[in-house]
């Protein structure tokens, strides 16, 4: 751990690059994706989970000129692990749905460490339906270790609600865009990431199971988590290579926690670019959005075949 | 060498030839020994305690359609194995090879197109014996394929789920199958064709959280394990004992996530009823 801190420090000290200017002068679809990356996969996992990384609510407070929170699943509860509402992104009205992990003991408990119960995903479904009525795009920011495993969450149909969220996202007649800002943990992540455009921050991760879980199941011991992380190919760079995501958003040297505002500026720039593009397409041909999304996911991951 | 040492091997070899290993089946619930042939005749439902044992995909289709000649097997386009070149204590490639040899199938499913008393249906049965019935690219593709057959021929789609969840060895590719299969069954439903999901033991994780719970009608076999998170994970997270019937079909029915719990011997009958009502 000490070595890791030293390494981060070194990276940070050496950083002289003007990060905000480094990419995407015209188009964020940059080619220089992470060429100087020298972190191990496990270090990336730790950066993705870093407590000082900008979280969902940080983005909400920073990138929108105004945000009005919409609460409750309209059945019986309001979940704080998923926060959502209507927001203004420059001149564009948008529906935003984020995972929030919390940053200290109190807020982590309030937000249940970013692990949502079924009522959280039901709220997300409700918000997507509203966006569809209002004909405004949906933005989701993903940062969760997974959907919450508990007795109540099973009683209220965690599996069903996640499936419904997937179905609704796939069927949405307005554009949607997702950014994996930290941890993209399994079903709890993909249920909000079935989008026209899926982006990942440079040091974020996206996987079917946590390295610890994978290690416990396949190696029968949690101590092989580093090996498991390597084997899982869960980094943004791997996922981009496999065609699972559309672009990678660069982070400041050493990780997003080194400069929250620089990271969020960058994320905003990418979101603006893609939202504008999608809106233009949506105006020209409203039907194509849903169809293209379905085609994209139906063919996903089959391109590497011989 | 005396007469005894020369005779023992003979006795042993004669016994092993005359008594096949699989003559008996021990029920996983009541632990009674039952003639295997009786289990086969009874669709792998225990003749003593009525426990529904896990069923191989081919047996499932044979018993569902009534006989081997009542359906035709469909094979989806084959994909390359091992998309992320995964290896844990053994390589995924060798796991696959072993599973294929053991189960005599390519992956954890079989698709059959056939008739249920006059009604054509396409049915896909999953097989837990093949790497826990886990969902990788092959299964995703099979479900997309079955959905296409259903839409093309305007015939109902029946999916028998039996899976521990996503196939970890395929990493992100397995996660994406949740999206693919959801879209595939949604297309069937959008075409106005009924999709009947039958939850068999076990239906958990990524399979439960995608196509399995999205049926037009959702049936479940009695006593099947149906849930999202693993029991051990939940226990570790909350640190308390779980209720006795937790994550059973009955638990799902009680909480409103299953339309009907149906005995295995009645599944074809009930599905046929649903199709007749809707046609």
Coordinates of C-alpha atoms in Angstrom, one line a residue:
Chain A
X1 CA 0.0 0.0 0.0
X2 CA 2.8 2.3 0.9
X3 CA 4.5 1.6 -2.4
X4 CA 1.3 2.5 -4.2
X5 CA 1.0 5.8 -2.4
X6 CA 4.6 6.6 -3.3
X7 CA 3.9 5.7 -6.9
X8 CA 0.9 8.0 -7.0
X9 CA 2.9 10.8 -5.5
X10 CA 5.6 10.4 -8.0
X11 CA 3.1 10.4 -10.8
X12 CA 1.5 13.5 -9.4
X13 CA 4.8 15.3 -8.9
X14 CA 5.9 14.5 -12.4
X15 CA 2.7 15.7 -13.9
X16 CA 3.4 18.8 -15.8
X17 CA 1.0 18.1 -18.6
X18 CA -1.8 20.6 -19.0
X19 CA -4.5 18.0 -18.7
X20 CA -7.5 20.1 -19.8
X21 CA -5.8 21.0 -23.0
X22 CA -4.4 17.6 -23.7
X23 CA -7.1 16.1 -25.8
X24 CA -10.1 16.7 -27.9
X25 CA -9.6 20.2 -29.3
X26 CA -12.3 19.5 -32.0
X27 CA -13.6 16.1 -31.4
X28 CA -13.4 14.1 -28.2
X29 CA -13.2 11.0 -30.2
X30 CA -9.5 11.1 -29.6
X31 CA -6.9 8.7 -30.9
X32 CA -4.4 9.2 -28.2
X33 CA -6.2 6.9 -25.8
X34 CA -4.0 6.2 -22.8
X35 CA -0.8 5.8 -24.5
X36 CA 1.3 6.6 -21.4
X37 CA -0.4 4.3 -19.1
X38 CA 1.9 2.5 -16.7
X39 CA -0.4 1.5 -13.9
X40 CA -1.1 -2.2 -13.1
X41 CA -4.6 -3.4 -13.3
X42 CA -4.9 -3.7 -9.6
X43 CA -3.7 -0.1 -9.2
X44 CA -6.4 0.9 -11.6
X45 CA -9.0 -0.9 -9.5
X46 CA -7.9 1.0 -6.5
X47 CA -8.0 4.3 -8.3
X48 CA -11.5 3.5 -9.6
X49 CA -12.6 3.0 -6.0
X50 CA -10.6 5.9 -4.6
X51 CA -12.7 7.8 -2.0
X52 CA -11.7 11.2 -3.3
X53 CA -12.7 10.5 -6.9
X54 CA -15.5 12.7 -8.0
X55 CA -18.8 10.9 -7.3
X56 CA -22.2 11.2 -8.9
X57 CA -23.4 14.1 -6.8
X58 CA -20.1 16.0 -7.4
X59 CA -20.9 15.8 -11.1
X60 CA -24.5 16.9 -10.7
X61 CA -23.4 19.9 -8.7
X62 CA -20.6 20.8 -11.1
X63 CA -21.6 20.2 -14.6
X64 CA -25.2 21.4 -14.7
X65 CA -26.4 25.0 -14.3
X66 CA -29.4 23.7 -12.5
X67 CA -30.7 20.4 -11.2
X68 CA -34.0 19.5 -9.7
X69 CA -34.1 16.2 -7.9
X70 CA -36.9 13.8 -8.5
X71 CA -37.5 11.4 -5.6
X72 CA -39.2 8.2 -4.9
X73 CA -40.2 5.1 -6.8
X74 CA -44.0 5.9 -6.5
X75 CA -44.6 2.5 -4.8
X76 CA -43.2 2.9 -1.3
X77 CA -39.7 4.3 -1.0
X78 CA -36.9 6.6 -2.1
X79 CA -33.5 5.1 -2.6
X80 CA -30.4 7.3 -2.0
X81 CA -27.9 5.1 -3.8
X82 CA -29.4 6.3 -7.1
X83 CA -30.0 10.0 -7.4
X84 CA -31.8 11.5 -10.4
X85 CA -33.7 14.4 -11.7
X86 CA -34.0 17.0 -14.4
X87 CA -31.1 19.2 -15.2
X88 CA -29.8 21.9 -17.5
X89 CA -26.6 21.0 -19.4
X90 CA -25.7 24.4 -21.1
X91 CA -28.9 24.9 -23.0
X92 CA -30.1 21.4 -23.1
X93 CA -32.7 19.9 -20.7
X94 CA -31.6 16.4 -19.7
X95 CA -32.7 13.6 -17.4
X96 CA -29.7 12.6 -15.2
X97 CA -29.5 9.4 -13.1
X98 CA -26.4 8.7 -11.1
X99 CA -25.0 6.3 -8.5
X100 CA -23.8 8.0 -5.4
X101 CA -21.4 6.2 -3.0
X102 CA -21.0 8.9 -0.4
X103 CA -17.7 10.3 0.8
X104 CA -17.6 9.9 4.6
X105 CA -19.2 7.5 7.0
X106 CA -22.4 9.4 7.3
X107 CA -23.0 9.9 3.6
X108 CA -21.9 6.4 2.8
X109 CA -24.5 5.0 5.1
X110 CA -27.1 7.4 3.7
X111 CA -26.3 6.4 0.1
X112 CA -25.8 2.7 1.1
X113 CA -22.2 2.7 -0.4
X114 CA -23.7 3.2 -3.9
X115 CA -25.5 -0.2 -3.8
X116 CA -29.1 0.4 -4.8
X117 CA -32.1 -1.6 -3.7
X118 CA -34.9 -2.4 -6.1
X119 CA -36.7 0.9 -5.3
X120 CA -33.6 2.7 -6.6
X121 CA -33.8 1.0 -9.9
X122 CA -37.6 1.4 -10.0
X123 CA -37.0 5.2 -9.5
X124 CA -34.5 5.0 -12.4
X125 CA -37.2 3.4 -14.6
X126 CA -39.7 6.0 -13.6
X127 CA -37.2 8.8 -14.5
X128 CA -36.5 7.2 -17.9
X129 CA -40.2 7.1 -18.6
X130 CA -40.5 10.8 -17.8
X131 CA -37.6 11.5 -20.1
X132 CA -39.3 9.6 -22.8
X133 CA -42.5 11.7 -22.3
X134 CA -40.6 14.9 -22.3
X135 CA -38.4 13.9 -25.3
X136 CA -35.2 14.8 -23.5
X137 CA -32.1 12.7 -23.4
X138 CA -31.0 10.5 -20.5
X139 CA -27.6 10.7 -18.9
X140 CA -26.5 8.0 -16.5
X141 CA -23.3 8.1 -14.4
X142 CA -22.3 4.7 -13.2
X143 CA -20.4 4.1 -10.0
X144 CA -21.4 1.1 -8.0
X145 CA -19.9 -2.1 -6.8
X146 CA -23.2 -3.8 -7.6
X147 CA -26.9 -3.9 -6.8
X148 CA -27.4 -4.4 -3.0
X149 CA -27.6 -8.1 -1.9
X150 CA -30.1 -8.3 1.0
X151 CA -33.3 -9.9 2.2
X152 CA -35.5 -7.0 1.4
X153 CA -33.9 -6.4 -2.0
X154 CA -34.7 -10.0 -2.9
X155 CA -38.2 -9.8 -1.6
X156 CA -38.8 -6.8 -3.8
X157 CA -37.4 -8.5 -6.8
X158 CA -33.9 -7.1 -7.4
X159 CA -33.4 -9.4 -10.4
X160 CA -36.8 -8.4 -11.9
X161 CA -36.2 -4.7 -11.5
X162 CA -32.7 -4.9 -13.0
X163 CA -34.2 -6.8 -16.0
X164 CA -37.0 -4.2 -16.3
X165 CA -34.4 -1.4 -16.3
X166 CA -32.5 -3.1 -19.1
X167 CA -35.7 -3.6 -21.1
X168 CA -36.8 0.0 -20.6
X169 CA -33.3 1.4 -21.5
X170 CA -33.3 -0.7 -24.7
X171 CA -36.8 0.5 -25.6
X172 CA -36.2 4.2 -24.8
X173 CA -37.3 6.4 -27.7
X174 CA -34.9 9.2 -26.7
X175 CA -31.1 9.2 -26.8
X176 CA -29.3 7.9 -23.8
X177 CA -25.6 8.2 -22.8
X178 CA -23.7 6.5 -20.0
X179 CA -20.4 7.2 -18.4
X180 CA -18.7 4.7 -16.1
X181 CA -17.0 7.2 -13.7
X182 CA -15.6 4.7 -11.2
X183 CA -16.8 1.1 -10.6
X184 CA -19.1 -0.5 -13.1
X185 CA -20.2 -3.5 -11.0
X186 CA -22.1 -6.2 -12.8
X187 CA -25.9 -6.1 -13.2
X188 CA -26.3 -3.0 -11.1
X189 CA -24.1 -1.2 -13.6
X190 CA -25.3 -2.5 -17.0
X191 CA -29.0 -2.0 -16.1
X192 CA -28.3 1.7 -16.3
X193 CA -25.7 1.5 -19.1
X194 CA -27.6 0.1 -22.1
X195 CA -27.1 3.3 -23.9
X196 CA -26.5 4.7 -27.4
X197 CA -23.2 5.9 -26.2
X198 CA -21.2 4.4 -23.4
X199 CA -18.0 6.1 -22.2
X200 CA -15.5 5.2 -19.5
X201 CA -13.1 7.3 -17.5
X202 CA -9.5 6.3 -18.1
X203 CA -9.1 4.6 -14.7
X204 CA -12.6 3.2 -14.2
X205 CA -13.5 -0.5 -14.3
X206 CA -16.4 -2.4 -15.7
X207 CA -16.9 -6.1 -14.9
X208 CA -19.3 -8.9 -14.4
X209 CA -18.0 -9.5 -10.9
X210 CA -15.6 -7.8 -8.5
X211 CA -12.0 -9.1 -8.6
X212 CA -12.5 -10.3 -5.0
X213 CA -15.7 -12.2 -5.9
X214 CA -14.1 -13.7 -9.0
X215 CA -11.0 -14.8 -6.9
X216 CA -13.3 -16.3 -4.2
X217 CA -15.3 -18.3 -6.7
X218 CA -12.7 -19.4 -9.2
X219 CA -9.5 -19.5 -7.1
X220 CA -11.5 -20.5 -3.9
X221 CA -9.7 -17.7 -2.0
X222 CA -10.0 -13.9 -2.0
X223 CA -6.3 -13.4 -1.9
X224 CA -5.9 -13.9 -5.7
X225 CA -7.9 -10.7 -6.4
X226 CA -5.0 -9.1 -8.2
X227 CA -4.6 -12.0 -10.5
X228 CA -8.4 -12.1 -11.0
X229 CA -8.4 -8.4 -11.9
X230 CA -5.8 -9.0 -14.5
X231 CA -7.6 -12.0 -16.0
X232 CA -11.0 -10.3 -16.1
X233 CA -9.9 -7.6 -18.6
X234 CA -11.9 -5.0 -16.8
X235 CA -10.1 -1.8 -17.6
X236 CA -11.4 0.9 -19.9
X237 CA -8.5 0.2 -22.3
X238 CA -9.5 -3.5 -22.6
X239 CA -13.1 -2.8 -23.0
X240 CA -12.4 -0.2 -25.7
X241 CA -10.3 -2.8 -27.5
X242 CA -13.2 -5.3 -27.4
X243 CA -15.6 -2.7 -28.7
X244 CA -17.7 -2.7 -25.6
X245 CA -17.5 1.1 -25.1
X246 CA -17.4 4.0 -27.5
X247 CA -14.6 6.1 -26.0
X248 CA -12.3 6.7 -23.1
X249 CA -12.2 10.0 -21.2
X250 CA -8.7 10.8 -20.0
X251 CA -8.0 11.6 -16.4
X252 CA -5.4 13.8 -14.8
X253 CA -2.0 12.1 -14.1
X254 CA -2.3 9.7 -11.2
X255 CA -6.1 9.5 -11.4
X256 CA -9.3 11.6 -11.2
X257 CA -8.9 12.2 -7.4
X258 CA -5.8 14.3 -8.1
X259 CA -8.0 17.0 -9.6
X260 CA -11.8 16.7 -9.3
X261 CA -12.6 19.8 -11.4
X262 CA -10.2 18.9 -14.2
X263 CA -11.8 15.5 -14.4
X264 CA -15.3 16.8 -14.4
X265 CA -14.5 19.5 -17.0
X266 CA -13.3 16.7 -19.2
X267 CA -16.3 14.5 -18.6
X268 CA -18.6 17.4 -19.3
X269 CA -16.8 18.1 -22.6
X270 CA -17.3 14.5 -23.8
X271 CA -20.9 14.5 -22.6
X272 CA -21.6 17.7 -24.5
X273 CA -20.1 16.4 -27.6
X274 CA -22.0 13.2 -27.6
X275 CA -25.3 14.7 -26.4
X276 CA -25.2 17.3 -29.2
X277 CA -24.4 14.6 -31.8
X278 CA -27.2 12.4 -30.6
X279 CA -29.8 15.2 -30.4
X280 CA -29.0 16.2 -33.9
X281 CA -29.5 12.6 -35.1
X282 CA -32.7 12.4 -33.0
X283 CA -34.1 15.5 -34.6
X284 CA -33.3 14.2 -38.1
X285 CA -34.6 10.7 -37.5
X286 CA -36.3 10.0 -34.2
X287 CA -36.8 6.3 -35.0
X288 CA -33.2 5.5 -35.6
X289 CA -32.1 6.1 -32.0
X290 CA -33.9 3.1 -30.6
X291 CA -33.1 0.8 -33.6
X292 CA -29.4 1.7 -33.6
X293 CA -29.1 1.0 -29.9
X294 CA -30.7 -2.4 -30.2
X295 CA -28.5 -3.3 -33.2
X296 CA -25.4 -2.1 -31.4
X297 CA -26.0 -4.3 -28.4
X298 CA -27.3 -7.3 -30.3
X299 CA -24.1 -7.4 -32.3
X300 CA -21.8 -6.5 -29.4
X301 CA -18.8 -8.6 -28.8
X302 CA -19.3 -10.8 -31.9
X303 CA -17.0 -8.8 -34.1
X304 CA -13.9 -10.6 -33.0
X305 CA -15.0 -13.9 -34.5
X306 CA -13.1 -15.7 -37.0
Chain B
X1 CA 0.0 -65.8 -5.7
X2 CA -2.7 -68.0 -4.1
X3 CA -6.2 -68.8 -5.3
X4 CA -7.6 -65.8 -3.4
X5 CA -5.4 -63.1 -5.0
X6 CA -6.1 -64.5 -8.4
X7 CA -9.8 -64.5 -7.9
X8 CA -10.4 -61.1 -6.4
X9 CA -9.7 -59.1 -9.6
X10 CA -12.0 -61.4 -11.5
X11 CA -14.8 -60.8 -9.1
X12 CA -14.2 -57.1 -9.2
X13 CA -14.2 -56.9 -12.9
X14 CA -17.3 -59.0 -13.3
X15 CA -19.1 -56.8 -10.8
X16 CA -18.2 -53.6 -12.5
X17 CA -19.4 -54.9 -15.8
X18 CA -22.6 -56.3 -14.7
X19 CA -23.6 -53.4 -12.5
X20 CA -23.6 -50.1 -14.3
X21 CA -22.7 -47.0 -12.3
X22 CA -25.8 -45.2 -13.1
X23 CA -28.4 -47.9 -12.3
X24 CA -29.5 -46.0 -9.2
X25 CA -30.1 -42.4 -8.5
X26 CA -29.9 -40.9 -5.0
X27 CA -32.5 -38.2 -4.6
X28 CA -30.8 -34.9 -3.7
X29 CA -33.6 -34.1 -1.2
X30 CA -34.9 -37.2 0.5
X31 CA -31.7 -39.2 -0.3
X32 CA -33.6 -42.3 -1.1
X33 CA -32.1 -44.6 -3.7
X34 CA -34.4 -44.8 -6.8
X35 CA -34.0 -46.8 -10.0
X36 CA -32.6 -44.4 -12.6
X37 CA -35.0 -45.7 -15.2
X38 CA -37.9 -44.8 -12.9
X39 CA -36.5 -41.3 -12.6
X40 CA -36.2 -41.0 -16.4
X41 CA -39.8 -42.2 -16.8
X42 CA -40.9 -39.7 -14.2
X43 CA -39.1 -36.7 -15.9
X44 CA -36.5 -36.6 -13.1
X45 CA -39.0 -35.9 -10.4
X46 CA -38.3 -38.0 -7.3
X47 CA -40.9 -40.9 -7.2
X48 CA -40.8 -40.7 -3.4
X49 CA -40.7 -37.1 -2.3
X50 CA -41.6 -35.3 -5.6
X51 CA -38.4 -33.3 -5.5
X52 CA -37.7 -31.8 -9.0
X53 CA -34.1 -32.8 -9.8
X54 CA -32.1 -30.7 -12.3
X55 CA -32.6 -32.0 -15.7
X56 CA -30.3 -32.3 -18.7
X57 CA -31.3 -30.0 -21.6
X58 CA -32.0 -32.9 -24.0
X59 CA -34.2 -34.8 -21.5
X60 CA -36.0 -31.5 -20.9
X61 CA -36.9 -31.1 -24.5
X62 CA -37.8 -34.7 -25.0
X63 CA -40.2 -34.7 -22.0
X64 CA -41.6 -31.2 -23.0
X65 CA -42.4 -32.2 -26.6
X66 CA -43.5 -35.7 -25.6
X67 CA -40.9 -37.6 -27.7
X68 CA -37.7 -37.4 -29.6
X69 CA -39.5 -37.3 -32.9
X70 CA -41.8 -34.4 -32.0
X71 CA -39.1 -31.7 -32.3
X72 CA -36.2 -30.8 -34.4
X73 CA -32.9 -29.5 -33.0
X74 CA -31.7 -26.1 -34.1
X75 CA -28.1 -25.1 -33.9
X76 CA -27.2 -21.4 -33.7
X77 CA -24.1 -20.0 -35.5
X78 CA -21.0 -21.0 -33.6
X79 CA -18.7 -18.4 -32.1
X80 CA -15.1 -18.5 -31.2
X81 CA -14.3 -19.7 -27.7
X82 CA -12.7 -17.8 -24.9
X83 CA -13.0 -14.2 -26.0
X84 CA -10.8 -12.8 -23.3
X85 CA -8.2 -15.6 -23.2
X86 CA -9.1 -16.3 -19.6
X87 CA -7.3 -18.5 -17.2
X88 CA -7.7 -19.1 -13.4
X89 CA -6.3 -22.2 -11.8
X90 CA -7.0 -23.9 -15.1
X91 CA -7.5 -22.2 -18.5
X92 CA -11.1 -21.6 -19.6
X93 CA -10.3 -23.4 -22.8
X94 CA -9.6 -26.6 -20.9
X95 CA -12.6 -26.1 -18.7
X96 CA -14.7 -25.9 -21.9
X97 CA -13.1 -29.0 -23.4
X98 CA -13.7 -31.0 -20.2
X99 CA -17.3 -29.8 -20.0
X100 CA -17.9 -30.7 -23.7
X101 CA -16.5 -34.2 -23.2
X102 CA -18.5 -34.7 -19.9
X103 CA -21.8 -33.3 -21.2
X104 CA -21.6 -34.3 -24.8
X105 CA -22.8 -30.9 -26.0
X106 CA -21.2 -27.7 -27.3
X107 CA -22.5 -25.3 -24.6
X108 CA -25.1 -25.2 -21.9
X109 CA -28.3 -25.3 -24.0
X110 CA -30.3 -27.1 -26.6
X111 CA -32.9 -25.5 -28.9
X112 CA -35.9 -27.5 -30.2
X113 CA -38.6 -26.5 -32.6
X114 CA -41.6 -28.7 -32.5
X115 CA -45.3 -29.1 -31.8
X116 CA -47.3 -29.2 -28.6
X117 CA -50.6 -30.8 -29.6
X118 CA -50.8 -28.9 -32.8
X119 CA -49.2 -25.6 -31.6
X120 CA -45.7 -25.0 -32.9
X121 CA -43.2 -23.6 -30.4
X122 CA -39.5 -22.9 -30.2
X123 CA -38.1 -24.0 -26.9
X124 CA -34.6 -23.5 -25.4
X125 CA -33.6 -25.6 -22.5
X126 CA -30.5 -24.7 -20.4
X127 CA -28.3 -27.3 -18.9
X128 CA -26.8 -26.7 -15.4
X129 CA -24.4 -29.6 -15.9
X130 CA -22.4 -27.6 -18.4
X131 CA -20.3 -25.1 -16.3
X132 CA -23.3 -24.3 -14.1
X133 CA -25.4 -23.4 -17.0
X134 CA -23.6 -20.1 -17.1
X135 CA -24.4 -17.5 -19.7
X136 CA -21.6 -16.6 -22.1
X137 CA -21.6 -15.6 -25.7
X138 CA -22.8 -19.0 -26.9
X139 CA -25.9 -18.9 -24.8
X140 CA -26.6 -15.3 -25.7
X141 CA -26.3 -16.2 -29.3
X142 CA -28.6 -19.2 -28.8
X143 CA -31.3 -17.0 -27.2
X144 CA -31.0 -14.4 -30.0
X145 CA -31.3 -17.3 -32.5
X146 CA -34.3 -18.8 -30.8
X147 CA -36.0 -15.4 -30.7
X148 CA -35.4 -15.0 -34.4
X149 CA -37.0 -18.4 -35.1
X150 CA -39.9 -17.4 -33.0
X151 CA -40.4 -14.1 -34.8
X152 CA -39.8 -15.5 -38.3
X153 CA -42.3 -18.3 -37.8
X154 CA -44.6 -16.4 -35.5
X155 CA -44.5 -19.2 -32.9
X156 CA -44.3 -18.7 -29.1
X157 CA -40.9 -18.8 -27.5
X158 CA -40.3 -21.0 -24.4
X159 CA -37.1 -20.6 -22.3
X160 CA -36.3 -23.1 -19.5
X161 CA -33.7 -21.3 -17.4
X162 CA -31.3 -23.3 -15.2
X163 CA -28.2 -21.3 -14.5
X164 CA -26.0 -19.9 -11.8
X165 CA -25.7 -16.6 -13.7
X166 CA -23.2 -15.1 -16.1
X167 CA -20.0 -16.9 -17.1
X168 CA -17.2 -15.1 -15.3
X169 CA -14.6 -16.7 -17.6
X170 CA -15.9 -14.5 -20.4
X171 CA -15.6 -11.3 -18.4
X172 CA -17.4 -8.3 -19.9
X173 CA -18.7 -10.4 -22.8
X174 CA -20.9 -12.3 -20.4
X175 CA -22.2 -9.1 -18.8
X176 CA -23.2 -7.9 -22.3
X177 CA -25.3 -11.0 -22.8
X178 CA -27.7 -9.5 -20.3
X179 CA -28.4 -6.7 -22.7
X180 CA -28.4 -8.9 -25.8
X181 CA -30.9 -11.4 -24.4
X182 CA -33.1 -8.7 -23.0
X183 CA -33.3 -7.1 -26.4
X184 CA -33.9 -10.5 -28.1
X185 CA -36.9 -11.4 -25.9
X186 CA -38.3 -7.9 -26.1
X187 CA -38.4 -8.2 -29.9
X188 CA -40.5 -11.3 -29.6
X189 CA -42.9 -9.5 -27.2
X190 CA -43.0 -6.5 -29.5
X191 CA -44.0 -8.8 -32.4
X192 CA -47.1 -9.8 -30.3
X193 CA -45.8 -13.3 -29.7
X194 CA -46.0 -14.8 -26.3
X195 CA -42.7 -15.5 -24.5
X196 CA -43.0 -18.0 -21.8
X197 CA -40.2 -18.1 -19.2
X198 CA -40.0 -21.3 -17.1
X199 CA -37.7 -20.8 -14.0
X200 CA -36.0 -24.1 -13.1
X201 CA -33.5 -24.9 -10.5
X202 CA -31.4 -22.7 -10.2
X203 CA -32.2 -19.3 -11.9
X204 CA -29.9 -16.8 -10.4
X205 CA -27.6 -13.8 -11.0
X206 CA -27.3 -12.3 -14.5
X207 CA -29.8 -14.8 -16.0
X208 CA -32.5 -14.0 -13.5
X209 CA -31.7 -10.3 -13.9
X210 CA -32.3 -10.3 -17.6
X211 CA -34.4 -12.5 -19.9
X212 CA -35.6 -15.0 -17.3
X213 CA -37.8 -12.4 -15.4
X214 CA -39.2 -10.8 -18.5
X215 CA -41.7 -13.4 -19.7
X216 CA -45.1 -12.6 -21.0
X217 CA -46.0 -15.4 -18.6
X218 CA -43.5 -16.6 -16.0
X219 CA -43.8 -20.1 -14.6
X220 CA -41.6 -21.8 -12.1
X221 CA -40.9 -25.4 -11.1
X222 CA -41.6 -26.2 -7.4
X223 CA -38.7 -25.8 -5.0
X224 CA -36.4 -24.2 -7.6
X225 CA -33.8 -21.7 -6.3
X226 CA -34.6 -18.3 -7.9
X227 CA -32.9 -15.1 -6.9
X228 CA -30.4 -12.4 -7.8
X229 CA -27.6 -12.4 -5.3
X230 CA -26.0 -15.6 -3.9
X231 CA -27.2 -16.7 -0.5
X232 CA -23.7 -16.6 0.9
X233 CA -23.1 -13.1 -0.3
X234 CA -26.3 -11.9 1.3
X235 CA -25.4 -13.7 4.5
X236 CA -22.0 -12.1 4.6
X237 CA -23.4 -8.7 3.8
X238 CA -26.2 -8.6 6.4
X239 CA -24.7 -11.0 8.9
X240 CA -27.9 -12.8 9.8
X241 CA -29.6 -16.1 9.0
X242 CA -31.8 -16.2 6.0
X243 CA -35.5 -17.3 6.1
X244 CA -36.1 -20.9 5.3
X245 CA -37.8 -20.6 2.0
X246 CA -35.6 -17.7 0.9
X247 CA -35.2 -17.4 -2.9
X248 CA -37.3 -20.4 -3.7
X249 CA -40.0 -20.5 -6.4
X250 CA -42.6 -20.3 -3.6
X251 CA -40.8 -17.2 -2.2
X252 CA -40.9 -15.6 -5.6
X253 CA -44.5 -16.5 -6.1
X254 CA -45.5 -15.1 -2.7
X255 CA -43.7 -11.8 -3.6
X256 CA -45.4 -11.5 -6.9
X257 CA -42.7 -12.4 -9.4
X258 CA -44.1 -15.6 -10.8
X259 CA -47.5 -16.3 -12.3
X260 CA -47.8 -19.9 -11.4
X261 CA -45.8 -22.7 -9.9
X262 CA -46.2 -25.7 -12.1
X263 CA -45.3 -29.4 -11.5
X264 CA -42.9 -30.6 -14.2
X265 CA -45.4 -33.2 -15.5
X266 CA -47.9 -30.4 -16.2
X267 CA -45.6 -27.8 -17.8
X268 CA -46.3 -28.7 -21.5
X269 CA -50.0 -28.9 -20.7
X270 CA -50.1 -25.5 -19.0
X271 CA -48.0 -23.8 -21.8
X272 CA -50.3 -25.3 -24.4
X273 CA -53.3 -23.9 -22.5
X274 CA -51.7 -20.4 -22.5
X275 CA -51.0 -20.6 -26.2
X276 CA -54.5 -21.8 -27.0
X277 CA -56.0 -18.9 -25.0
X278 CA -53.9 -16.4 -26.8
X279 CA -54.2 -17.7 -30.3

